Backbone as XML, in Angstrom:
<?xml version="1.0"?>
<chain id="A" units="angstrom">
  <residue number="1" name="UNK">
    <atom name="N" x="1.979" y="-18.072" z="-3.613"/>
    <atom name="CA" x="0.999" y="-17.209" z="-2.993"/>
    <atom name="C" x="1.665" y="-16.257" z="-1.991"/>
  </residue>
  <residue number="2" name="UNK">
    <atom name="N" x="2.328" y="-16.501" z="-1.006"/>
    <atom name="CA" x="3.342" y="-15.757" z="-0.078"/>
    <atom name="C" x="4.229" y="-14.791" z="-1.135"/>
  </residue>
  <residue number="3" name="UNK">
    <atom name="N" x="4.632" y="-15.577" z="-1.940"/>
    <atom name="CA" x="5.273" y="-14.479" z="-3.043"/>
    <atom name="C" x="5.125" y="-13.043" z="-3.394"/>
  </residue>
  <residue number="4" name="UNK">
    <atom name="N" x="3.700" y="-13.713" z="-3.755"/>
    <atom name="CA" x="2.535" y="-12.475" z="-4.495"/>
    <atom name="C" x="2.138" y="-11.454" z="-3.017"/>
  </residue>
  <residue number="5" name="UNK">
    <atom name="N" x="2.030" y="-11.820" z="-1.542"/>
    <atom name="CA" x="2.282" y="-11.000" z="-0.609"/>
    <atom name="C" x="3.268" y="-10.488" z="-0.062"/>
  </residue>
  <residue number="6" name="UNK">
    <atom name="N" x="4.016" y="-10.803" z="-0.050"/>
    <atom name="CA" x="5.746" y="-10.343" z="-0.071"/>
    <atom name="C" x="6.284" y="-8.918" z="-0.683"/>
  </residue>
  <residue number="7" name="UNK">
    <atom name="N" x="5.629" y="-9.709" z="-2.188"/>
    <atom name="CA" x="6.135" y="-8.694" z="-3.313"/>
    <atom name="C" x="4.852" y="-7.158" z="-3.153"/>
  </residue>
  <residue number="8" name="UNK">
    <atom name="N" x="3.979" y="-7.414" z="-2.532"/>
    <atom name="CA" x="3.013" y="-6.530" z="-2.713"/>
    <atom name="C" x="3.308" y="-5.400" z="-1.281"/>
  </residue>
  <residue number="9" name="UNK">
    <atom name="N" x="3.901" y="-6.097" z="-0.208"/>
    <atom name="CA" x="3.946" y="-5.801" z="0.990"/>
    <atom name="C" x="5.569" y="-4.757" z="0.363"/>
  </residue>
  <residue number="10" name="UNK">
    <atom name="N" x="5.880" y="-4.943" z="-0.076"/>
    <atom name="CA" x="7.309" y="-4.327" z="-0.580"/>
    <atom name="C" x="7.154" y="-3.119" z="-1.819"/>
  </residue>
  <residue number="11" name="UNK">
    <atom name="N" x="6.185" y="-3.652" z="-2.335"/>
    <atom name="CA" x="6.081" y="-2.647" z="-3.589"/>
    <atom name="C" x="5.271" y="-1.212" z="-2.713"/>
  </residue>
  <residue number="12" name="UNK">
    <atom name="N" x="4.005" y="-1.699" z="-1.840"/>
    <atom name="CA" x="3.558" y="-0.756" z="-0.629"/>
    <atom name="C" x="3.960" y="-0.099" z="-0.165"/>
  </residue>
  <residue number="13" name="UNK">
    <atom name="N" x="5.608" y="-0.416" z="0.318"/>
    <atom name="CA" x="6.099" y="0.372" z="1.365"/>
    <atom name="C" x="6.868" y="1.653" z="0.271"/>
  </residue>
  <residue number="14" name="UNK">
    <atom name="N" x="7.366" y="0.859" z="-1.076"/>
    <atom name="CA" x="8.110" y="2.143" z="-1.860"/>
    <atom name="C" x="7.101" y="3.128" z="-2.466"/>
  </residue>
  <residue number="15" name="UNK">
    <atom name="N" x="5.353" y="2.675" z="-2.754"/>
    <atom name="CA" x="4.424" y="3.853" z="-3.082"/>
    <atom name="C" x="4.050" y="5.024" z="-2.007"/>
  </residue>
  <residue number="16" name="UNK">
    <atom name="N" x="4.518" y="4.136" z="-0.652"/>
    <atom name="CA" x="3.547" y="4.874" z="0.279"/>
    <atom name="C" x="5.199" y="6.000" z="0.580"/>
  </residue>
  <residue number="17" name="UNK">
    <atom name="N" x="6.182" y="5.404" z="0.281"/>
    <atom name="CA" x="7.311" y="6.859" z="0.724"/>
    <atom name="C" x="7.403" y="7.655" z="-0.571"/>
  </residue>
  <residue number="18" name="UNK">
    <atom name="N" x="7.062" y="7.420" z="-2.170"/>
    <atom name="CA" x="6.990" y="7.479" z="-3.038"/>
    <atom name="C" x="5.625" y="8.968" z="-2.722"/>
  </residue>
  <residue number="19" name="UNK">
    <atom name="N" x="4.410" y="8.929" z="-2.514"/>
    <atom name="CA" x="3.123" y="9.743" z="-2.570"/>
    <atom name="C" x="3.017" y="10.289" z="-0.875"/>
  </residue>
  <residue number="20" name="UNK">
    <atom name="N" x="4.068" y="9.771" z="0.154"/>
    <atom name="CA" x="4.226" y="10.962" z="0.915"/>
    <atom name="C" x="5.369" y="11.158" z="1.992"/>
  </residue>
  <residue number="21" name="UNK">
    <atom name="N" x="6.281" y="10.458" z="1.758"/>
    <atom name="CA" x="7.699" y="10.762" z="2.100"/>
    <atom name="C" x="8.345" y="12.147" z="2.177"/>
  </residue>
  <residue number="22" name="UNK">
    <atom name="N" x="7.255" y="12.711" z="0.530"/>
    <atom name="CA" x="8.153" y="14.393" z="0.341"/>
    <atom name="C" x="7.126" y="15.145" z="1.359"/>
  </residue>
  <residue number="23" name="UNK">
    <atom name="N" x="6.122" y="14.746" z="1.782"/>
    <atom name="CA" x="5.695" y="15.917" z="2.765"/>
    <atom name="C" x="6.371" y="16.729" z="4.037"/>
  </residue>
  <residue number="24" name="UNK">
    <atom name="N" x="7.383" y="15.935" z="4.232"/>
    <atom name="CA" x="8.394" y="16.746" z="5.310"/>
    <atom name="C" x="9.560" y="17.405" z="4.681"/>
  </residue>
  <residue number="25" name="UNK">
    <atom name="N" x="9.511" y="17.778" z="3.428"/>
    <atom name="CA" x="10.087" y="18.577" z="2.924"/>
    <atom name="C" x="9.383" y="19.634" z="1.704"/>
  </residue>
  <residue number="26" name="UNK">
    <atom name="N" x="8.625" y="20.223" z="2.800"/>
    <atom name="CA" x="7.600" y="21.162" z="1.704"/>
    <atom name="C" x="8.067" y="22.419" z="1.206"/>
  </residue>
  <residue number="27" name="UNK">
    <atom name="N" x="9.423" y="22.529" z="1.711"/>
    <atom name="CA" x="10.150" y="23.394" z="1.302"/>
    <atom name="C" x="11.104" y="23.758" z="-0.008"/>
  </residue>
  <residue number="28" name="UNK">
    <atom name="N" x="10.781" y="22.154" z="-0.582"/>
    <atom name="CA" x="11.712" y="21.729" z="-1.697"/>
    <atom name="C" x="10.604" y="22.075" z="-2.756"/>
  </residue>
  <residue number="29" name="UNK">
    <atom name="N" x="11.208" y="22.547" z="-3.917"/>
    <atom name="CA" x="10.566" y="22.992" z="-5.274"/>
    <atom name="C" x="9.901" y="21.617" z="-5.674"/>
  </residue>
  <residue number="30" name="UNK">
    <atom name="N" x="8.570" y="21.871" z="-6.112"/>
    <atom name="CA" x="8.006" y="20.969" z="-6.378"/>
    <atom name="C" x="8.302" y="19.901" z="-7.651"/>
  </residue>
  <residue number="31" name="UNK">
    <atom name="N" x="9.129" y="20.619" z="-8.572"/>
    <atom name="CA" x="9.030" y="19.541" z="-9.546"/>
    <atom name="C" x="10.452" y="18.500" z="-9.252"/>
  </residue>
  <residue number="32" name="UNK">
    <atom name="N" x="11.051" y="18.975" z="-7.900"/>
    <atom name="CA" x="12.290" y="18.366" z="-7.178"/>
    <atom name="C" x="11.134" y="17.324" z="-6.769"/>
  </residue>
  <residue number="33" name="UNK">
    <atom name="N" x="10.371" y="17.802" z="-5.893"/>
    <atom name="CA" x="9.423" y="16.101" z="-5.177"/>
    <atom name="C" x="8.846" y="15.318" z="-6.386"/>
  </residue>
  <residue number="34" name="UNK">
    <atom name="N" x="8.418" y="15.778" z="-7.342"/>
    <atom name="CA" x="7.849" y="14.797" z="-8.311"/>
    <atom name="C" x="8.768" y="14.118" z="-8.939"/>
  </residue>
  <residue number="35" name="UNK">
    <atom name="N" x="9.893" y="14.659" z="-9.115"/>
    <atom name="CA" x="11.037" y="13.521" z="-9.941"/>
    <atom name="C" x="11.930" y="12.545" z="-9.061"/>
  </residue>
  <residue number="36" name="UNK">
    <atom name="N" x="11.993" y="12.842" z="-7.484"/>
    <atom name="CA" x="12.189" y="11.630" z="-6.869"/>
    <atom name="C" x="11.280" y="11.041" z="-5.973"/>
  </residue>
  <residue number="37" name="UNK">
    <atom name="N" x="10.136" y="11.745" z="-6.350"/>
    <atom name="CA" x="8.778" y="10.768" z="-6.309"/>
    <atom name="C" x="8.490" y="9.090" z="-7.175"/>
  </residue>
  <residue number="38" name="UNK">
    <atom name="N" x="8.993" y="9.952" z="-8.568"/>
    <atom name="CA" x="8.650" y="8.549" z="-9.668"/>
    <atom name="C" x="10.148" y="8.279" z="-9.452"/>
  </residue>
  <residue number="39" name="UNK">
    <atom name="N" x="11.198" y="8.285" z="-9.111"/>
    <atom name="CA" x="11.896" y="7.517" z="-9.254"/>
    <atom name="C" x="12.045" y="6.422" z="-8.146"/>
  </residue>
  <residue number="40" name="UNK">
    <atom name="N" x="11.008" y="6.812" z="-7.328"/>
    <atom name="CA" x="11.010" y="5.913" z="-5.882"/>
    <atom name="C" x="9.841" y="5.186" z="-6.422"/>
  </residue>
  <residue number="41" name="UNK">
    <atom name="N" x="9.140" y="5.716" z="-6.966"/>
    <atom name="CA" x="8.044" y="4.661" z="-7.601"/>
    <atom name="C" x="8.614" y="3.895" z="-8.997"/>
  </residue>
  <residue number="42" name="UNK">
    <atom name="N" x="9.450" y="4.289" z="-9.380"/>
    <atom name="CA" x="9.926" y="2.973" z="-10.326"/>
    <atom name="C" x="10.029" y="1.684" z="-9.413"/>
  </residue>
  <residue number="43" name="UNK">
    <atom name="N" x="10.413" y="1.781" z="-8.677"/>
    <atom name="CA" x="10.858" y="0.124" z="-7.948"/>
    <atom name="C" x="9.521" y="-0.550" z="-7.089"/>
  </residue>
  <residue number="44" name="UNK">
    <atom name="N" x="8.576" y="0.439" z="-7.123"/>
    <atom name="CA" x="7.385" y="0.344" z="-6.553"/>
    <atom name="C" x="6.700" y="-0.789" z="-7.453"/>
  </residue>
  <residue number="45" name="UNK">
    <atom name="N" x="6.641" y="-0.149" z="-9.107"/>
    <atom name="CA" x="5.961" y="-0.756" z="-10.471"/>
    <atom name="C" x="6.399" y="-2.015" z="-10.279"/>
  </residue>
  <residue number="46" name="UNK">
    <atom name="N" x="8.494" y="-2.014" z="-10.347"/>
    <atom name="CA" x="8.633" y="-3.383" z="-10.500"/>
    <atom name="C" x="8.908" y="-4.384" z="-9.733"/>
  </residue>
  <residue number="47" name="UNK">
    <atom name="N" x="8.053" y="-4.125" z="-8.451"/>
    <atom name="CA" x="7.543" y="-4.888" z="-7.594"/>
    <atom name="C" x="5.945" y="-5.196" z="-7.725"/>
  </residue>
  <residue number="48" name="UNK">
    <atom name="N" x="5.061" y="-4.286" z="-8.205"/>
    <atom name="CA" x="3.931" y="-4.182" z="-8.349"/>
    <atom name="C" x="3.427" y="-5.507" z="-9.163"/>
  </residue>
  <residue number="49" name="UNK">
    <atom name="N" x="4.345" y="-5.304" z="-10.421"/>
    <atom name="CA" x="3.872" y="-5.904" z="-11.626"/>
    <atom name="C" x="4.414" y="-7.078" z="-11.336"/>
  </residue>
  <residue number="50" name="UNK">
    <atom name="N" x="5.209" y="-7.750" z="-10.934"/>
    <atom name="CA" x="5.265" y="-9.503" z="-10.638"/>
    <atom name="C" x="4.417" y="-9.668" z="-10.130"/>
  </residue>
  <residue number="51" name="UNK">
    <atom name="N" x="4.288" y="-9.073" z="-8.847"/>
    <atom name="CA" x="2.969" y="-9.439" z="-8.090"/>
    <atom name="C" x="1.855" y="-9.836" z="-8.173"/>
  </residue>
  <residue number="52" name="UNK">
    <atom name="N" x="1.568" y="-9.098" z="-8.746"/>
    <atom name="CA" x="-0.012" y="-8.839" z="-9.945"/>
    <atom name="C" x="-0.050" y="-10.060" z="-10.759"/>
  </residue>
  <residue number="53" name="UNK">
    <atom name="N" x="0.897" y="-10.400" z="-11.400"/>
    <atom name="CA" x="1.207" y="-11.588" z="-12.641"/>
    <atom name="C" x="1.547" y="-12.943" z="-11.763"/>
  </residue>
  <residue number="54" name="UNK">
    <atom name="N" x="2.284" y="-12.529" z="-10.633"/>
    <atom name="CA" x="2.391" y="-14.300" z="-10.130"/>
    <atom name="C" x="0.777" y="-14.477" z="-9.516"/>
  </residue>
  <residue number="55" name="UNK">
    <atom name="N" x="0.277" y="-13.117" z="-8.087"/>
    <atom name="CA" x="-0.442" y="-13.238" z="-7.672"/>
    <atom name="C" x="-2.222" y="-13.730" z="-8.592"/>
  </residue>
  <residue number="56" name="UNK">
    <atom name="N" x="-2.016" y="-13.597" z="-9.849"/>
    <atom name="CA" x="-2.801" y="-14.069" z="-10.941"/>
    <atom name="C" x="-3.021" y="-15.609" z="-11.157"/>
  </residue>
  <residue number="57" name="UNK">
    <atom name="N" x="-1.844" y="-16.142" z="-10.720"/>
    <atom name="CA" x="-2.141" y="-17.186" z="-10.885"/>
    <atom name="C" x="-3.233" y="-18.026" z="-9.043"/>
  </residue>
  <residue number="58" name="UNK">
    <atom name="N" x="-3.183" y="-17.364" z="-8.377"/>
    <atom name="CA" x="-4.007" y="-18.054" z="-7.353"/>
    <atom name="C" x="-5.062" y="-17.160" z="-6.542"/>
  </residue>
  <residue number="59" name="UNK">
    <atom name="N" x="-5.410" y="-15.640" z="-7.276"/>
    <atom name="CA" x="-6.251" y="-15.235" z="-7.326"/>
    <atom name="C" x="-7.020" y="-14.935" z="-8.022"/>
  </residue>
  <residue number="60" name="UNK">
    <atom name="N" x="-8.262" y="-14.182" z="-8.217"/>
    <atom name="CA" x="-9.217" y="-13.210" z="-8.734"/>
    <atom name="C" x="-8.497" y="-12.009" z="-9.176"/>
  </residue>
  <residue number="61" name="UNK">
    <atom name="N" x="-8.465" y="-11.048" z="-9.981"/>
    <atom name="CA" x="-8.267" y="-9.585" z="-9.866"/>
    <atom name="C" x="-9.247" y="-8.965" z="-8.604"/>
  </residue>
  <residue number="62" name="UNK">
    <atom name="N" x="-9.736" y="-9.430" z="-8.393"/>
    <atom name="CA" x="-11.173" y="-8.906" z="-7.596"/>
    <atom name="C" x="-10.388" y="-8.839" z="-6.187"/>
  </residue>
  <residue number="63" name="UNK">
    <atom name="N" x="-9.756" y="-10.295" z="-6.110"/>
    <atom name="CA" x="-8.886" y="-10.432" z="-5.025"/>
    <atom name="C" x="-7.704" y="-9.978" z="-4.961"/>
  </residue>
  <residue number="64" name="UNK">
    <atom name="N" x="-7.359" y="-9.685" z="-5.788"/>
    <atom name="CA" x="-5.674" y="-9.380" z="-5.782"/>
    <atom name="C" x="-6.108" y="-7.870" z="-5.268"/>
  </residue>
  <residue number="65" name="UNK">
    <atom name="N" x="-7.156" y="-6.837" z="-5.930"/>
    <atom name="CA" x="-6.933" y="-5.854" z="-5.589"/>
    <atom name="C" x="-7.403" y="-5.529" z="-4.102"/>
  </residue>
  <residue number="66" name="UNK">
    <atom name="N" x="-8.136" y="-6.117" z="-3.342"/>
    <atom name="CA" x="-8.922" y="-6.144" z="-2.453"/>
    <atom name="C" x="-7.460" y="-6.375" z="-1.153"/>
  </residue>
  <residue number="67" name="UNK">
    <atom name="N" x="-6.952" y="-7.419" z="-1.482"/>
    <atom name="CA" x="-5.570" y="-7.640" z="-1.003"/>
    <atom name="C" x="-4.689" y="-6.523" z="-0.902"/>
  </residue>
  <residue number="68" name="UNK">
    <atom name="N" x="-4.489" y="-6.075" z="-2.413"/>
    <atom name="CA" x="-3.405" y="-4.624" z="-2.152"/>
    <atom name="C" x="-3.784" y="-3.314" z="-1.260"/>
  </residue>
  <residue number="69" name="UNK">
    <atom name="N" x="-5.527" y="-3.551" z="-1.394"/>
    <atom name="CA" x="-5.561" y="-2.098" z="-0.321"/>
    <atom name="C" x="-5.634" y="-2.298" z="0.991"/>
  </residue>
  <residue number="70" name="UNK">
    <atom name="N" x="-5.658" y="-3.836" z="1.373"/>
    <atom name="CA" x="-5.421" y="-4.111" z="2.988"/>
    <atom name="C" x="-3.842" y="-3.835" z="2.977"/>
  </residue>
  <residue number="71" name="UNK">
    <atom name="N" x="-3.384" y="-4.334" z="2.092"/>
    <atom name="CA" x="-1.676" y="-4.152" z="2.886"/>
    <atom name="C" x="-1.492" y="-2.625" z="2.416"/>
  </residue>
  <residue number="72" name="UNK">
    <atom name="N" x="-1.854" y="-1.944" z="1.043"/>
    <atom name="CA" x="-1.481" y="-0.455" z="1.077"/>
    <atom name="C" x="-2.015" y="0.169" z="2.413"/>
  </residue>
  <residue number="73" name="UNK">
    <atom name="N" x="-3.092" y="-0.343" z="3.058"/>
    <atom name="CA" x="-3.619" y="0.667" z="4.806"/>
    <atom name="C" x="-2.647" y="0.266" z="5.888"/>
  </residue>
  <residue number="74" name="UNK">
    <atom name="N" x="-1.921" y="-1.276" z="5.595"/>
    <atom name="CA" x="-1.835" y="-1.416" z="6.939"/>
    <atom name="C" x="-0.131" y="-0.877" z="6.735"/>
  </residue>
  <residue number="75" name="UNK">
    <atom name="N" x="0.347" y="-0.846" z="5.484"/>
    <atom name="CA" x="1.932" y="-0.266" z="5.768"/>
    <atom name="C" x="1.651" y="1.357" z="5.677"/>
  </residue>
  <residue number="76" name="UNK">
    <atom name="N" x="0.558" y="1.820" z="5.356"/>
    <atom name="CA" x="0.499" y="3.419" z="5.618"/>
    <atom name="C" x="0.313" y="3.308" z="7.182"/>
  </residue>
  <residue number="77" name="UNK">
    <atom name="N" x="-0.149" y="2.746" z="7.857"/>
    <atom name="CA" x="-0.908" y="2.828" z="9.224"/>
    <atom name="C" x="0.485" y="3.006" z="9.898"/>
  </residue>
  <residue number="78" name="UNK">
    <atom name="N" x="1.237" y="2.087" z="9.612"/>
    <atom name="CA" x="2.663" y="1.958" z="10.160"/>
    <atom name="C" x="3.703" y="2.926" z="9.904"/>
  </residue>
  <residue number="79" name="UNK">
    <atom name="N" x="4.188" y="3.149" z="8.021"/>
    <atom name="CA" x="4.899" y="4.440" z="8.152"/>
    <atom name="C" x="3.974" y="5.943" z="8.563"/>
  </residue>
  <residue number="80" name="UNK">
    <atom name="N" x="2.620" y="6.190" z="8.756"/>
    <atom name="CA" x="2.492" y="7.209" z="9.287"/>
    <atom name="C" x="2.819" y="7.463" z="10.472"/>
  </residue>
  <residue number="81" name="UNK">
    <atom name="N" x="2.736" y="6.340" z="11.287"/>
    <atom name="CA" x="3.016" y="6.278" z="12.788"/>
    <atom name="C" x="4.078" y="6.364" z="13.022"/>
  </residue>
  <residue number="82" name="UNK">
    <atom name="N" x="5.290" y="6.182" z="12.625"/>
    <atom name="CA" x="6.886" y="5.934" z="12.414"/>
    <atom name="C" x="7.346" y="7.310" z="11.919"/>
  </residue>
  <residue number="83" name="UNK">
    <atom name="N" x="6.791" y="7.491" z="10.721"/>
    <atom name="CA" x="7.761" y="8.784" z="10.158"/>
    <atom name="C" x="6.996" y="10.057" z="10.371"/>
  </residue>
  <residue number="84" name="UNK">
    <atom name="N" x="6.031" y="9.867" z="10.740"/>
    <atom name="CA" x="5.121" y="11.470" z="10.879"/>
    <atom name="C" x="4.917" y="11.294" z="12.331"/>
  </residue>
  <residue number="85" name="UNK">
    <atom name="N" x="4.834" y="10.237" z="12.994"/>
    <atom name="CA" x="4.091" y="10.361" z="14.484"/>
    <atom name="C" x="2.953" y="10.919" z="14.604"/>
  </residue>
  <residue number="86" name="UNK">
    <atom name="N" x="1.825" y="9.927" z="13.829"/>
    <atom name="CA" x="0.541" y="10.053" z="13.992"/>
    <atom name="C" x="0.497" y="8.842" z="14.693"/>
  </residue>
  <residue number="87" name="UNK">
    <atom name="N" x="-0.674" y="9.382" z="15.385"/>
    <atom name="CA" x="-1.370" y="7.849" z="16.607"/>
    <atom name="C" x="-2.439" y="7.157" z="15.166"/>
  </residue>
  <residue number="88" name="UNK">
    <atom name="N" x="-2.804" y="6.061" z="16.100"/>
    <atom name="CA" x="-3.764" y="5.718" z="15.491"/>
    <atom name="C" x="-5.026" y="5.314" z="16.469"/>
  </residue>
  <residue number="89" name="UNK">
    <atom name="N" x="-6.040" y="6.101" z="15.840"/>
    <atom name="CA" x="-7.227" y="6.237" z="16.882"/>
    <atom name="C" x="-7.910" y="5.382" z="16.732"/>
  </residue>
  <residue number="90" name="UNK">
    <atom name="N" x="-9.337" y="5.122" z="17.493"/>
    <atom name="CA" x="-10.238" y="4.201" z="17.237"/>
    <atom name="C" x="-11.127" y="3.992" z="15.944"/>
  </residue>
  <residue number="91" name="UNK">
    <atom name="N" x="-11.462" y="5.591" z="15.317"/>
    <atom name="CA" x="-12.071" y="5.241" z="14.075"/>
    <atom name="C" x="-11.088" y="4.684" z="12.797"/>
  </residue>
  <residue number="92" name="UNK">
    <atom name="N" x="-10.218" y="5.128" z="12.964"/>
    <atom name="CA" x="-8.967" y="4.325" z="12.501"/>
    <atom name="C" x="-9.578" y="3.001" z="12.666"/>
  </residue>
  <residue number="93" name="UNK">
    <atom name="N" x="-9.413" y="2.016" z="13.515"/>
    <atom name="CA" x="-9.243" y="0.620" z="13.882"/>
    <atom name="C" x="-10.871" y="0.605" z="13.040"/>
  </residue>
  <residue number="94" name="UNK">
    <atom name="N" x="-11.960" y="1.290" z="13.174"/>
    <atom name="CA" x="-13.348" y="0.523" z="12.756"/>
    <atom name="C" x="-13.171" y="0.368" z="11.358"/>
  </residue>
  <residue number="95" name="UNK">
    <atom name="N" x="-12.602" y="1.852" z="10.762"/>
    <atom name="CA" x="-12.445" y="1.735" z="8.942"/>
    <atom name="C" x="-11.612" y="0.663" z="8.938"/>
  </residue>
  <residue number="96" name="UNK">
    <atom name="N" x="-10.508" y="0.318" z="9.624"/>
    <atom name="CA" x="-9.898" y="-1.110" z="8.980"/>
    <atom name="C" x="-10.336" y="-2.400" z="9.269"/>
  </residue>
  <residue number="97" name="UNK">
    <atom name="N" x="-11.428" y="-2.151" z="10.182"/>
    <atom name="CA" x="-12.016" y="-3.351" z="10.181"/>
    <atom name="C" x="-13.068" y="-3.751" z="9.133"/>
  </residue>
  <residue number="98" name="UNK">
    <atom name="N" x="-13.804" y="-2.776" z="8.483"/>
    <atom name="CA" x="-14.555" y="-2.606" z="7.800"/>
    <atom name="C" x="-14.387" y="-3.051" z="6.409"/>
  </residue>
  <residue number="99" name="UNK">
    <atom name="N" x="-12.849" y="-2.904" z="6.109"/>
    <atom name="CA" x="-11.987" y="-3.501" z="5.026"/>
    <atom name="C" x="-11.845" y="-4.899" z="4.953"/>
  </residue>
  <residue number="100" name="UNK">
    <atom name="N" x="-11.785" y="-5.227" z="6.461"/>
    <atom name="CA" x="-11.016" y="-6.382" z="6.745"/>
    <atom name="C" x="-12.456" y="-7.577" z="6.111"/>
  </residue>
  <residue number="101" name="UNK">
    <atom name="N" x="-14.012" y="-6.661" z="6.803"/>
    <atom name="CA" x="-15.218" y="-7.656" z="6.528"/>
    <atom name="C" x="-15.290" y="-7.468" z="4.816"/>
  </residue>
  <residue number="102" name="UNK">
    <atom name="N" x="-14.518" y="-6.592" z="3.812"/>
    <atom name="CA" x="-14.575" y="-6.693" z="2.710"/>
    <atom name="C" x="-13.713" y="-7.598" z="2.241"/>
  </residue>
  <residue number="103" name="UNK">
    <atom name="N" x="-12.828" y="-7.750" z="2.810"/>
    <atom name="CA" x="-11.938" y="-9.353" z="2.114"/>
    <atom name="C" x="-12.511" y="-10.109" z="2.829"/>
  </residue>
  <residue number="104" name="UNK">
    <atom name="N" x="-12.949" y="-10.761" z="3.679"/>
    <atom name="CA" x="-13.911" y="-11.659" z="3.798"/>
    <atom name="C" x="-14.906" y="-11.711" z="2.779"/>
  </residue>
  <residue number="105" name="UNK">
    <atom name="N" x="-15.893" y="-10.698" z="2.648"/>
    <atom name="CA" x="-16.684" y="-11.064" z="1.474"/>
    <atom name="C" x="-16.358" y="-11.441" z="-0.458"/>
  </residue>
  <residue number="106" name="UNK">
    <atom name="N" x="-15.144" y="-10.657" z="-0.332"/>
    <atom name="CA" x="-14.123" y="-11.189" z="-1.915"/>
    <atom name="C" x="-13.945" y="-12.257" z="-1.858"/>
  </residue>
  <residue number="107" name="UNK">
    <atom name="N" x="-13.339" y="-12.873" z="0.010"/>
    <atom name="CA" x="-12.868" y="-14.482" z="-0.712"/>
    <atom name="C" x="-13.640" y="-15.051" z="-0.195"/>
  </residue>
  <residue number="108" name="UNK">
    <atom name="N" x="-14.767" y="-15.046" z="0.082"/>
    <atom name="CA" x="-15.799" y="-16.179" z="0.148"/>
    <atom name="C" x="-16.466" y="-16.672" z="-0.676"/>
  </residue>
  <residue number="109" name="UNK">
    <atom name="N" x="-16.397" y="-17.798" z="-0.636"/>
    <atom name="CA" x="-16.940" y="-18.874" z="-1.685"/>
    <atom name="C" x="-18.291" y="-19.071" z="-1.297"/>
  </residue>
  <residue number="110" name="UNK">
    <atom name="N" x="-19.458" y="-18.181" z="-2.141"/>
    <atom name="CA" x="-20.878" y="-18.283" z="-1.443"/>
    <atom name="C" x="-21.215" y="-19.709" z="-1.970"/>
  </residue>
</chain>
């Protein structure tokens, strides 16, 4: 189970420099950002896809995906703050809390 978060927390961090890493170089020809876009997202997939397949065995899909978009917000929350130097404001904090009462409701066992 840690596995399947590990691997997801890792595959996160290579989509999220993968779909906007090239924005501080908007100067570069675009089909330059799209080809070391996917090549930063190759290692993204094959982190993705164990994940998905181990994390299968002790979740839901329902859950697994519900899972990936808490950790895809909370490692964007972090490299935006790091590599762009965006703050993070209060409506910030309510939308992720708002997420947070949606994995509560995925993994609850009514």
């Amino acid at each position: 189970m840690y596995k399947t978060i590990l691997l997801l927390c890792a595959s996160n961090l290579f989509m999220t420099i993968a779909w906007y890493g090239h924005l501080k170089f908007k100067s570069r020809a675009l089909w330059l950002v799209i080809v070391a876009s996917w090549g930063i997202a190759f290692f993204e997939y094959c982190l993705q896809v164990p994940a998905n397949r181990i994390g299968s065995n002790y979740f839901t899909v329902t859950q697994l995906k519900v899972l990936q978009e808490i950790i895809t917000l909370t490692v964007f929350a972090g490299f935006s703050a790091w590599y762009f130097k965006e703050s993070f404001r209060w409506n910030h904090l309510v939308g992720f809390l708002c997420l947070v009462a949606a994995v509560f409701f995925v993994f609850k066992k009514w």
